[in-house]
Amino acid sequence: MIDIHLINQCTVEPEVDCLVIPAFEDALNEAAESPLLEKEDKSALSILSEKGNIDGKSNFYFPTPMSSYQNVMVIGLGKKADVTPAKYREAVGKAASTFQKMKKTHLLLEAAHTEGVLNVENFVEAIVLGQYSYDEFKNIPDDKKPITISEICVHVADSVDLTISQAQINLAQTKCESANWARDLANKPGNALTPSILAEEALSMAKEFDCEAYALGEKEMTELKMNSLLAVSQGSAEEAKMIVIKHTHPQATKTIALVGKGLTFDAGGISLKPSKGMEQMKFDMCGAAAALGAMRNVCIMKPAINIICVVPSSENLCSSTAVKPGDIVKAMNGKTIEIYNTDAEGRLILADAMAYTVDKYKPDMMVDLATLTGACITALGHHYAGLMTENDDMAKALTEAGDTVHERLWRLPLNDEMRELLKGNDADLCNIGPPYAGTITAGAFLSNFVGDTKWAHLDIAGTGWGMKGASYLNEKLGSGFGVRLLTRWILNEAE
Ligand code: BES
Ligand code: ZN
Ligand code: ZN
C-alpha cells in the first residue's frame, strides 16, 4: 500500500525525492508558478519552458540538487482543453517508469493549479498499476529488487475538502490493488495455479472481506449434471472447481452476476494446440481473474446491490481420459452438444456455469468474461475487447464504464442468424462454427445458456494479457482488464 495523503499547505516533507508538476502546453506558466517550487527552480522552469525543453507535451525530468525536493518531474499533458483522464494516466504511466529508473520513492504532487481539470485519482491509478511487477519465482538480490514508490503527498487547492478527497483517493488505490491482485492470479503458471488453488485463493479473499463463498467439486457437479464442464476436465488429474462468491445488501433492488472463464491451462485437449506459444495459455483464466478482482472490490466496498460471482475452473489437457472430437455431452440445462473441437473448451465450461447461475440465482443481469477466441485478437488486436449482447442498454452502460477506465469494448453482432451457425449434426448444438466470425459464433454458442436473462459477453482474449495502448500496463503480463470496468459498471448500477 502506498501512503497517499493530501495537504493544503506548502510543506515539503524531508523524505520527498521528487516534485511532480503537471503542465499544459498552452499554460506552461501555471506549472512554473507552483508555490511548492523554490525560487531558483521557478526561474529554471521558466527558462526551460522558454527554450522549449519543457513543452507541456512530453514529460521532462531534471535534478534540482539545491532544493529540498531534489528533483522535478514535469508531466506534459498537451492542450488544457483537450486533456482526458486517459491522457493523464498515459503520461503518468510513462513518468512511473522514470521514477523506477531514477529510484524515486517519495513523491510530492502539485495538484493545486489543476483542480477541476485533472483528477488525482487518475494519477494514483497510473502509479499503482504502473509499478506492478510479477517476481514470485525470480531470485532477485535485495539491491536489485524493483524500487517502488512508498509515499505520495498531494498538494491540493485550499477549496478542496481534504476528508472527502482523501476517501476518494483511498478508494482509487483499493480498486487498482484489486486489479493487481487479479494480475497476480493471471500471471501464475499452471503448476502454481490449479483449479483447486484458484478456489483457495478466491475463498480466502472472500473470507478476508467477510463475503459468503463456496466451491463445488466434481462430485457436486456430477449431481448437478454439469456434463459439459466435466467433459473438459475429464482429461486432467486436477479436479475442476466451480467457485461462487456472494455479496448481498439489505437495500439491494437488483442482482448482477459475473461469470469468468477459469482455464488454469489450455493445451487444447485432443485437438492439441501447436507448441509454439502454448505457455501463454496459462493466461486462459484471465476472465476468472477479472471477475474475482471486481468481486474483491465489491467485497470491500459493499455497494447497495446484490452481486454473485461464478468461476468455472478446469484444465484442458490431452490424455487417454480426455474428451474426444465427436463426443456428445448434455449440459446442465438439458441441451446436447457435439464437441467437434476440444480446443473450444471455454464455452463448454461457461455453458454449465451460466446455466447454474441463471437457475440458482436468477440474476437481473449477467456478464461473462473470457479469453475465448483467437479470432478476437485477429478482429480487435490487443486494444479492444469484444462485446456481444442483444441488450442495447447493457452495451451502452458497459462501453461507457469501459471508456471511463480505458478498458475499451467494441460491439460485435449477435442474433438468431449467428445462432443458426451452431446447429449440431447429431445434437442440439455443436461447439464450433464455420471458419469465419469465430468470436461471434462463440458468443452465439453461449447465448444458449442464459435463458431470458439480460446478458453480455466480453471476449478478452487480446486484452486480458499482452494488452497494448496503456503505458502503465506491462505488455508481457496480465492486465487485470475487466476489474476496473466491472467495478465502475457495478457502482453505476448500484446508484
Ligand atoms: N483459450 C483459447 C482462445 C485464445 C487463443 C485466447 C489465443 C488467447 C489467445 C480458446 O480456448 C481456443 O482455443 N479457442 C479456439 C476456438 C476454435 C477451436 C473454434 C481458437 O480461438 O482457436
Ligand atoms: Zn482452447
Ligand atoms: Zn481456452
Coordinates of C-alpha atoms and ligand atoms in Angstrom, one line a residue:
M1 CA 0.0 0.0 0.0
I2 CA 1.3 3.4 -0.9
D3 CA 0.9 6.0 1.8
I4 CA -1.1 8.7 -0.1
H5 CA -2.1 11.8 1.7
L6 CA -3.5 15.2 0.8
I7 CA -2.3 18.6 2.2
N8 CA -3.4 22.2 1.8
Q9 CA -0.2 23.9 2.9
C10 CA 3.1 24.2 1.1
T11 CA 5.3 21.9 3.1
V12 CA 7.9 19.6 1.7
E13 CA 8.5 16.5 3.9
P14 CA 12.1 15.6 4.4
E15 CA 11.8 12.3 2.6
V16 CA 10.4 13.8 -0.6
D17 CA 12.8 13.0 -3.6
C18 CA 10.7 14.3 -6.5
L19 CA 8.3 17.1 -7.0
V20 CA 5.8 16.3 -9.7
I21 CA 4.1 19.1 -11.6
P22 CA 1.5 18.6 -14.4
A23 CA 1.8 21.1 -17.2
F24 CA -0.2 22.1 -20.3
E25 CA 1.5 23.2 -23.5
D26 CA -0.8 26.3 -23.6
A27 CA -0.4 27.1 -19.9
L28 CA 3.2 26.4 -19.0
N29 CA 3.3 29.4 -16.7
E30 CA 0.9 27.7 -14.3
A31 CA 3.4 25.0 -13.7
A32 CA 6.3 27.4 -13.3
E33 CA 4.3 29.3 -10.7
S34 CA 3.7 26.4 -8.4
P35 CA 4.1 27.7 -4.8
L36 CA 6.0 24.5 -4.0
L37 CA 8.9 25.4 -6.3
E38 CA 11.8 27.1 -4.7
K39 CA 12.8 30.5 -6.2
E40 CA 15.7 29.3 -8.3
D41 CA 13.7 26.4 -9.7
K42 CA 10.8 28.7 -10.6
S43 CA 13.3 30.6 -12.8
A44 CA 14.8 27.3 -14.1
L45 CA 11.4 26.1 -15.1
S46 CA 10.5 29.4 -16.8
I47 CA 13.8 29.4 -18.8
L48 CA 13.5 25.7 -19.8
S49 CA 9.9 26.5 -21.0
E50 CA 11.0 29.5 -23.0
K51 CA 13.8 27.4 -24.6
G52 CA 11.3 24.7 -25.5
N53 CA 13.0 22.0 -23.3
I54 CA 9.8 21.9 -21.3
D55 CA 6.9 21.9 -23.9
G56 CA 3.9 20.6 -21.9
K57 CA 3.6 17.8 -24.4
S58 CA 6.0 15.2 -23.1
N59 CA 7.5 14.6 -19.7
F60 CA 10.6 16.4 -18.5
Y61 CA 12.7 15.2 -15.6
F62 CA 15.5 17.3 -14.1
P63 CA 17.6 17.2 -10.9
T64 CA 17.4 20.3 -8.7
P65 CA 20.2 19.4 -6.2
M66 CA 19.9 22.6 -4.2
S67 CA 16.2 22.1 -3.4
S68 CA 14.5 20.2 -0.6
Y69 CA 12.7 18.0 -3.1
Q70 CA 15.9 17.2 -5.1
N71 CA 14.2 16.6 -8.5
V72 CA 11.4 17.9 -10.6
M73 CA 9.2 15.9 -13.0
V74 CA 7.1 18.0 -15.3
I75 CA 4.2 15.9 -16.7
G76 CA 3.4 17.0 -20.2
L77 CA -0.3 16.8 -21.0
G78 CA -0.9 18.7 -24.2
K79 CA -3.6 21.4 -24.6
K80 CA -5.5 22.1 -21.5
A81 CA -8.9 21.9 -23.2
D82 CA -8.1 18.5 -24.8
V83 CA -6.9 16.7 -21.7
T84 CA -8.7 13.5 -20.7
P85 CA -8.3 11.0 -17.8
A86 CA -6.8 8.6 -20.3
K87 CA -4.1 11.1 -21.4
Y88 CA -3.3 11.9 -17.8
R89 CA -2.9 8.2 -16.9
E90 CA -0.8 7.7 -20.0
A91 CA 1.6 10.5 -19.2
V92 CA 1.8 9.4 -15.5
G93 CA 2.4 5.8 -16.6
K94 CA 5.5 7.0 -18.6
A95 CA 6.6 9.0 -15.6
A96 CA 6.2 5.9 -13.4
S97 CA 9.0 4.2 -15.4
T98 CA 11.3 7.2 -14.9
F99 CA 10.6 7.2 -11.1
Q100 CA 11.5 3.5 -11.1
K101 CA 14.7 4.0 -13.1
M102 CA 15.8 7.0 -11.0
K103 CA 14.9 5.1 -7.8
K104 CA 12.4 7.8 -6.6
T105 CA 10.2 6.6 -3.7
H106 CA 8.6 9.7 -2.1
L107 CA 6.7 11.9 -4.5
L108 CA 5.2 15.3 -3.9
L109 CA 2.4 16.0 -6.4
E110 CA 1.4 19.6 -7.2
A111 CA -2.4 19.4 -7.8
A112 CA -3.5 22.8 -6.7
H113 CA -3.3 24.5 -10.2
T114 CA -5.1 21.6 -11.9
E115 CA -8.1 21.5 -9.6
G116 CA -11.2 20.8 -11.7
V117 CA -9.1 19.9 -14.8
L118 CA -7.2 16.8 -13.6
N119 CA -8.3 14.1 -11.2
V120 CA -5.7 12.9 -8.6
E121 CA -7.4 9.5 -8.8
N122 CA -6.0 9.1 -12.3
F123 CA -2.5 9.8 -11.1
V124 CA -2.9 7.2 -8.4
E125 CA -4.3 4.6 -10.8
A126 CA -1.4 5.0 -13.2
I127 CA 1.2 4.8 -10.4
V128 CA -0.4 1.7 -8.7
L129 CA -0.9 -0.1 -11.9
G130 CA 2.3 1.1 -13.4
Q131 CA 4.7 -0.1 -10.7
Y132 CA 3.2 -3.6 -10.7
S133 CA 5.7 -6.4 -11.4
Y134 CA 5.5 -10.1 -11.1
D135 CA 8.6 -11.6 -9.4
E136 CA 7.2 -14.5 -7.4
F137 CA 9.6 -17.0 -9.0
K138 CA 12.7 -14.9 -9.6
N139 CA 15.7 -15.0 -7.3
I140 CA 16.5 -11.3 -7.1
P141 CA 19.1 -10.0 -4.7
D142 CA 17.7 -7.3 -2.4
D143 CA 19.7 -4.5 -4.1
K144 CA 18.3 -5.4 -7.5
K145 CA 14.6 -5.5 -6.4
P146 CA 12.5 -3.0 -8.3
I147 CA 12.2 0.2 -6.4
T148 CA 8.6 1.2 -5.7
I149 CA 7.0 4.4 -4.5
S150 CA 6.1 4.2 -0.9
E151 CA 4.6 7.7 -0.4
I152 CA 2.8 10.3 -2.4
C153 CA 2.0 13.6 -0.8
V154 CA -0.6 15.6 -2.8
H155 CA -0.8 19.4 -2.5
V156 CA -4.3 20.4 -3.3
A157 CA -6.1 23.8 -3.6
D158 CA -7.4 25.4 -0.4
S159 CA -11.0 24.9 -1.6
V160 CA -10.7 21.1 -1.6
D161 CA -12.3 19.2 1.3
L162 CA -9.5 17.0 2.4
T163 CA -11.6 14.3 4.1
I164 CA -13.8 13.7 1.1
S165 CA -11.0 13.8 -1.4
Q166 CA -8.8 11.5 0.7
A167 CA -11.6 8.9 0.8
Q168 CA -11.9 9.0 -3.0
I169 CA -8.1 8.6 -3.4
N170 CA -8.1 5.7 -1.0
L171 CA -10.8 4.0 -3.0
A172 CA -8.9 4.6 -6.3
Q173 CA -5.9 2.9 -4.7
T174 CA -8.0 -0.1 -3.4
K175 CA -9.6 -0.6 -6.9
C176 CA -6.2 -0.8 -8.5
E177 CA -4.9 -3.1 -5.9
S178 CA -7.8 -5.5 -6.8
A179 CA -6.7 -5.2 -10.4
N180 CA -3.1 -6.1 -9.3
W181 CA -4.4 -8.9 -7.2
A182 CA -6.2 -10.3 -10.3
R183 CA -2.9 -9.8 -12.3
D184 CA -1.1 -11.9 -9.7
L185 CA -3.6 -14.7 -10.3
A186 CA -3.3 -14.3 -14.1
N187 CA 0.5 -14.4 -14.1
K188 CA 0.9 -17.5 -12.1
P189 CA 1.9 -20.5 -14.2
G190 CA -0.4 -23.5 -14.4
N191 CA 1.5 -25.5 -11.9
A192 CA 1.2 -22.8 -9.3
L193 CA -2.5 -22.1 -10.0
T194 CA -4.6 -25.2 -10.5
P195 CA -8.4 -25.0 -10.2
S196 CA -8.1 -26.1 -6.5
I197 CA -5.5 -23.4 -5.8
L198 CA -7.6 -20.8 -7.6
A199 CA -10.6 -21.8 -5.4
E200 CA -8.5 -21.5 -2.3
E201 CA -7.3 -18.0 -3.3
A202 CA -10.8 -16.9 -4.1
L203 CA -12.3 -18.3 -0.9
S204 CA -9.6 -16.8 1.3
M205 CA -10.2 -13.4 -0.4
A206 CA -13.9 -13.7 0.3
K207 CA -13.2 -14.6 3.9
E208 CA -10.8 -11.7 4.4
F209 CA -13.6 -9.2 3.4
D210 CA -16.5 -11.1 5.1
C211 CA -18.3 -12.3 2.0
E212 CA -20.1 -15.7 1.6
A213 CA -18.4 -18.1 -0.7
Y214 CA -18.2 -21.8 -1.6
A215 CA -16.6 -24.0 -4.2
L216 CA -18.2 -27.1 -5.9
G217 CA -16.1 -30.1 -6.7
E218 CA -16.6 -32.7 -9.4
K219 CA -18.9 -34.8 -7.2
E220 CA -21.4 -31.9 -6.8
M221 CA -21.0 -31.0 -10.4
T222 CA -21.9 -34.6 -11.4
E223 CA -25.0 -34.4 -9.2
L224 CA -26.0 -31.2 -10.9
K225 CA -25.4 -32.8 -14.3
M226 CA -22.8 -30.3 -15.4
N227 CA -21.6 -32.7 -18.1
S228 CA -20.3 -30.0 -20.5
L229 CA -17.9 -28.6 -17.9
L230 CA -16.9 -32.1 -16.7
A231 CA -16.1 -33.2 -20.3
V232 CA -13.4 -30.5 -20.4
S233 CA -12.0 -31.6 -17.1
Q234 CA -12.1 -35.3 -17.6
G235 CA -8.7 -35.4 -19.4
S236 CA -6.9 -33.8 -16.3
A237 CA -5.8 -35.3 -13.0
E238 CA -6.7 -31.9 -11.4
E239 CA -10.2 -31.6 -10.1
A240 CA -12.4 -29.0 -11.7
K241 CA -14.0 -26.4 -9.3
M242 CA -16.8 -24.0 -9.5
I243 CA -16.2 -21.0 -7.3
V244 CA -19.1 -18.9 -6.1
I245 CA -18.8 -15.7 -4.1
K246 CA -21.9 -13.8 -2.9
H247 CA -22.4 -10.2 -1.9
T248 CA -25.9 -9.4 -0.7
H249 CA -27.1 -6.0 0.5
P250 CA -30.3 -5.3 2.5
Q251 CA -31.2 -2.3 0.4
A252 CA -30.5 -4.0 -3.0
T253 CA -33.1 -3.9 -5.7
K254 CA -31.3 -6.0 -8.2
T255 CA -28.8 -8.8 -8.7
I256 CA -25.9 -8.9 -11.1
A257 CA -23.9 -12.0 -11.9
L258 CA -20.3 -12.0 -13.1
V259 CA -19.0 -15.2 -14.7
G260 CA -15.3 -15.7 -15.6
K261 CA -13.6 -18.4 -17.7
G262 CA -11.1 -20.1 -15.5
L263 CA -9.0 -22.4 -17.6
T264 CA -5.8 -22.6 -15.5
F265 CA -4.2 -24.1 -18.5
D266 CA -5.5 -24.8 -22.0
A267 CA -3.4 -27.2 -24.1
G268 CA -6.4 -27.7 -26.5
G269 CA -7.2 -31.2 -25.4
I270 CA -7.1 -33.9 -28.1
S271 CA -7.4 -31.0 -30.7
L272 CA -4.0 -30.2 -29.3
K273 CA -2.6 -26.6 -29.8
P274 CA 0.7 -26.1 -31.6
S275 CA 3.6 -26.0 -29.1
K276 CA 4.8 -22.5 -30.1
G277 CA 3.5 -20.1 -27.6
M278 CA 1.5 -22.7 -25.8
E279 CA 2.9 -21.5 -22.5
Q280 CA 0.8 -18.4 -22.9
M281 CA -2.3 -20.5 -22.2
K282 CA -1.6 -20.1 -18.5
F283 CA -3.5 -16.8 -19.1
D284 CA -6.6 -18.7 -20.1
M285 CA -8.1 -17.8 -16.7
C286 CA -7.9 -14.0 -17.2
G287 CA -11.7 -13.9 -17.3
A288 CA -11.9 -15.6 -13.9
A289 CA -9.2 -13.2 -12.6
A290 CA -11.2 -10.2 -13.8
A291 CA -14.5 -11.4 -12.3
L292 CA -12.8 -12.2 -9.0
G293 CA -10.8 -9.0 -9.0
A294 CA -14.0 -7.0 -9.4
M295 CA -15.6 -9.2 -6.7
R296 CA -12.8 -8.2 -4.4
N297 CA -13.8 -4.6 -4.9
V298 CA -17.4 -5.5 -4.2
C299 CA -16.5 -7.4 -1.1
I300 CA -14.5 -4.4 0.2
M301 CA -16.9 -1.6 -0.9
K302 CA -20.2 -3.5 -0.2
P303 CA -22.4 -1.5 -2.6
A304 CA -26.2 -1.5 -2.3
I305 CA -26.7 -4.2 -5.0
N306 CA -26.5 -8.0 -4.9
I307 CA -23.5 -9.4 -6.8
I308 CA -22.8 -13.0 -7.5
C309 CA -19.5 -14.1 -8.9
V310 CA -19.2 -17.5 -10.5
V311 CA -16.0 -19.0 -11.8
P312 CA -15.9 -22.4 -13.5
S313 CA -12.3 -23.6 -13.4
S314 CA -10.6 -26.6 -15.1
E315 CA -7.5 -27.6 -17.1
N316 CA -7.9 -28.7 -20.7
L317 CA -5.3 -31.4 -21.3
C318 CA -4.7 -34.3 -23.7
S319 CA -4.8 -37.8 -22.2
S320 CA -6.4 -41.2 -22.5
T321 CA -9.4 -40.0 -20.5
A322 CA -9.8 -36.7 -22.4
V323 CA -13.0 -35.9 -24.3
K324 CA -12.7 -36.7 -28.0
P325 CA -13.9 -34.8 -31.1
G326 CA -17.3 -36.1 -31.9
D327 CA -18.3 -36.9 -28.3
I328 CA -21.7 -35.6 -27.4
V329 CA -22.5 -34.3 -23.9
K330 CA -25.6 -33.0 -22.2
A331 CA -25.2 -29.6 -20.4
M332 CA -27.0 -28.8 -17.1
N333 CA -29.9 -27.1 -18.9
G334 CA -30.6 -30.2 -21.0
K335 CA -29.1 -29.0 -24.3
T336 CA -26.9 -31.6 -26.1
I337 CA -23.6 -30.5 -27.6
E338 CA -21.5 -32.2 -30.2
I339 CA -17.8 -31.4 -29.4
Y340 CA -16.2 -31.0 -32.8
N341 CA -13.1 -29.3 -31.4
T342 CA -11.8 -29.9 -27.9
D343 CA -9.9 -26.6 -28.0
A344 CA -13.2 -24.7 -28.0
E345 CA -13.4 -25.6 -24.3
G346 CA -14.1 -22.2 -22.7
R347 CA -17.6 -22.1 -24.0
L348 CA -18.2 -25.7 -22.6
I349 CA -17.3 -24.8 -19.1
L350 CA -19.1 -21.4 -19.3
A351 CA -22.3 -23.1 -20.6
D352 CA -22.8 -25.0 -17.3
A353 CA -21.6 -22.2 -15.1
M354 CA -24.1 -19.7 -16.7
A355 CA -26.9 -22.2 -16.7
Y356 CA -26.2 -22.8 -13.0
T357 CA -26.1 -19.1 -12.2
V358 CA -29.3 -18.4 -14.0
D359 CA -31.1 -21.4 -12.5
K360 CA -29.9 -20.8 -8.9
Y361 CA -29.6 -17.1 -8.6
K362 CA -31.9 -15.7 -11.2
P363 CA -29.9 -12.5 -11.7
D364 CA -31.4 -9.4 -13.4
M365 CA -28.2 -9.1 -15.5
M366 CA -25.2 -11.3 -16.2
V367 CA -21.8 -10.5 -17.7
D368 CA -19.3 -13.2 -18.6
L369 CA -15.6 -12.5 -19.4
A370 CA -13.5 -15.0 -21.2
T371 CA -10.2 -15.3 -23.2
L372 CA -12.5 -17.2 -25.6
T373 CA -11.2 -16.9 -29.2
G374 CA -8.0 -16.2 -31.0
A375 CA -10.3 -14.7 -33.7
C376 CA -11.0 -11.8 -31.3
I377 CA -7.3 -10.9 -31.4
T378 CA -7.5 -11.0 -35.2
A379 CA -10.5 -8.7 -35.2
L380 CA -9.7 -6.2 -32.5
G381 CA -6.0 -6.7 -31.7
H382 CA -4.8 -6.1 -28.2
H383 CA -6.5 -2.7 -27.8
Y384 CA -10.2 -3.5 -27.5
A385 CA -12.2 -6.4 -26.0
G386 CA -15.1 -7.9 -28.0
L387 CA -18.6 -7.1 -26.6
M388 CA -21.6 -9.2 -27.6
T389 CA -25.1 -8.7 -26.3
E390 CA -28.6 -8.4 -27.6
N391 CA -29.4 -5.8 -24.9
D392 CA -28.6 -2.2 -26.1
D393 CA -28.8 -0.7 -22.6
M394 CA -26.2 -3.1 -21.3
A395 CA -24.0 -2.5 -24.3
K396 CA -24.1 1.2 -23.7
A397 CA -23.6 1.0 -19.9
L398 CA -20.7 -1.4 -20.2
T399 CA -19.0 0.5 -23.0
E400 CA -19.3 3.8 -21.1
A401 CA -17.9 2.2 -17.9
G402 CA -15.0 0.8 -20.0
D403 CA -14.3 4.1 -21.6
T404 CA -14.1 5.8 -18.2
V405 CA -11.3 3.4 -17.1
H406 CA -9.7 2.9 -20.5
E407 CA -10.8 -0.7 -20.8
R408 CA -12.4 -0.3 -24.2
L409 CA -15.1 -2.5 -25.7
W410 CA -16.1 -2.9 -29.3
R411 CA -19.5 -4.4 -30.0
L412 CA -20.0 -7.3 -32.5
P413 CA -23.4 -8.5 -33.8
L414 CA -25.2 -11.3 -32.1
N415 CA -28.6 -12.7 -33.2
D416 CA -30.6 -15.7 -34.5
E417 CA -28.7 -15.7 -37.8
M418 CA -25.5 -16.2 -35.8
R419 CA -27.1 -18.9 -33.7
E420 CA -28.0 -20.8 -36.9
L421 CA -24.3 -21.4 -37.4
L422 CA -24.0 -23.6 -34.3
K423 CA -26.6 -26.3 -35.1
G424 CA -25.2 -29.8 -34.4
N425 CA -25.4 -32.7 -36.8
D426 CA -26.4 -35.3 -34.2
A427 CA -27.0 -33.0 -31.2
D428 CA -28.8 -29.7 -30.5
L429 CA -25.6 -27.7 -30.8
C430 CA -22.0 -28.1 -31.9
N431 CA -19.2 -26.3 -30.2
I432 CA -17.6 -24.6 -33.2
G433 CA -19.0 -22.6 -36.1
P434 CA -17.7 -22.2 -39.7
P435 CA -14.2 -20.9 -40.4
Y436 CA -15.3 -17.2 -40.1
A437 CA -16.8 -14.9 -37.4
G438 CA -15.2 -17.1 -34.7
T439 CA -15.7 -14.6 -31.9
I440 CA -19.3 -14.0 -32.8
T441 CA -20.2 -17.7 -33.1
A442 CA -18.5 -18.3 -29.7
G443 CA -20.8 -15.7 -28.2
A444 CA -23.8 -17.2 -30.1
F445 CA -23.0 -20.6 -28.5
L446 CA -23.0 -19.1 -25.0
S447 CA -26.4 -17.4 -25.6
N448 CA -28.0 -20.8 -25.5
F449 CA -27.3 -21.0 -21.8
V450 CA -28.6 -17.7 -20.4
G451 CA -32.4 -18.2 -20.7
D452 CA -34.2 -14.9 -20.6
T453 CA -31.5 -13.2 -18.5
K454 CA -30.2 -9.9 -19.8
W455 CA -26.6 -10.8 -20.6
A456 CA -23.4 -9.5 -22.2
H457 CA -20.3 -11.4 -23.2
L458 CA -16.8 -9.9 -23.2
D459 CA -14.1 -11.7 -25.2
I460 CA -10.9 -10.6 -23.6
A461 CA -8.5 -12.9 -25.5
G462 CA -6.4 -10.0 -26.7
T463 CA -6.7 -7.7 -23.7
G464 CA -6.6 -9.9 -20.6
W465 CA -2.9 -10.1 -21.1
G466 CA -0.5 -8.6 -23.6
M467 CA -2.6 -5.5 -23.7
K468 CA -1.4 -2.6 -25.7
G469 CA -2.3 1.1 -25.7
A470 CA -1.7 1.8 -22.0
S471 CA 1.8 2.9 -20.8
Y472 CA 1.0 1.9 -17.2
L473 CA 0.4 -1.8 -18.1
N474 CA 3.4 -4.1 -18.8
E475 CA 2.5 -5.7 -22.1
K476 CA 4.1 -9.0 -21.1
L477 CA 1.9 -9.5 -18.1
G478 CA -1.8 -10.0 -17.2
S479 CA -3.5 -6.6 -17.5
G480 CA -6.3 -7.0 -15.0
F481 CA -8.6 -6.0 -17.9
G482 CA -12.2 -6.0 -16.7
V483 CA -11.6 -5.4 -13.0
R484 CA -11.9 -1.7 -13.1
L485 CA -14.6 -1.7 -15.9
L486 CA -16.9 -4.1 -13.9
T487 CA -16.3 -2.2 -10.7
R488 CA -17.2 1.1 -12.4
W489 CA -20.3 -0.5 -14.0
I490 CA -21.5 -2.1 -10.8
L491 CA -21.1 1.1 -8.8
N492 CA -23.1 2.9 -11.6
E493 CA -25.8 0.2 -11.4
A494 CA -26.0 0.5 -7.6
E495 CA -26.7 4.2 -7.7
Ligands
BES1 N1 -8.1 -20.0 -25.0 C1 -8.4 -20.1 -26.4 C2 -8.5 -18.8 -27.1 C3 -7.3 -17.9 -27.1 C4 -6.4 -18.1 -28.1 C5 -7.1 -17.0 -26.1 C6 -5.2 -17.3 -28.2 C7 -5.9 -16.2 -26.2 C8 -5.0 -16.3 -27.2 C9 -9.6 -20.9 -26.7 O1 -9.9 -21.9 -25.8 C10 -9.4 -21.6 -28.0 O2 -8.6 -22.4 -28.1 N2 -10.3 -21.2 -29.0 C11 -10.2 -21.7 -30.3 C12 -11.5 -21.8 -30.8 C13 -11.6 -22.6 -32.1 C14 -11.2 -24.0 -31.9 C15 -13.0 -22.5 -32.7 C16 -9.4 -20.7 -31.1 O3 -9.5 -19.5 -30.9 O4 -8.6 -21.1 -31.9
ZN2 ZN -8.9 -23.8 -26.2
ZN3 ZN -9.2 -21.6 -23.8

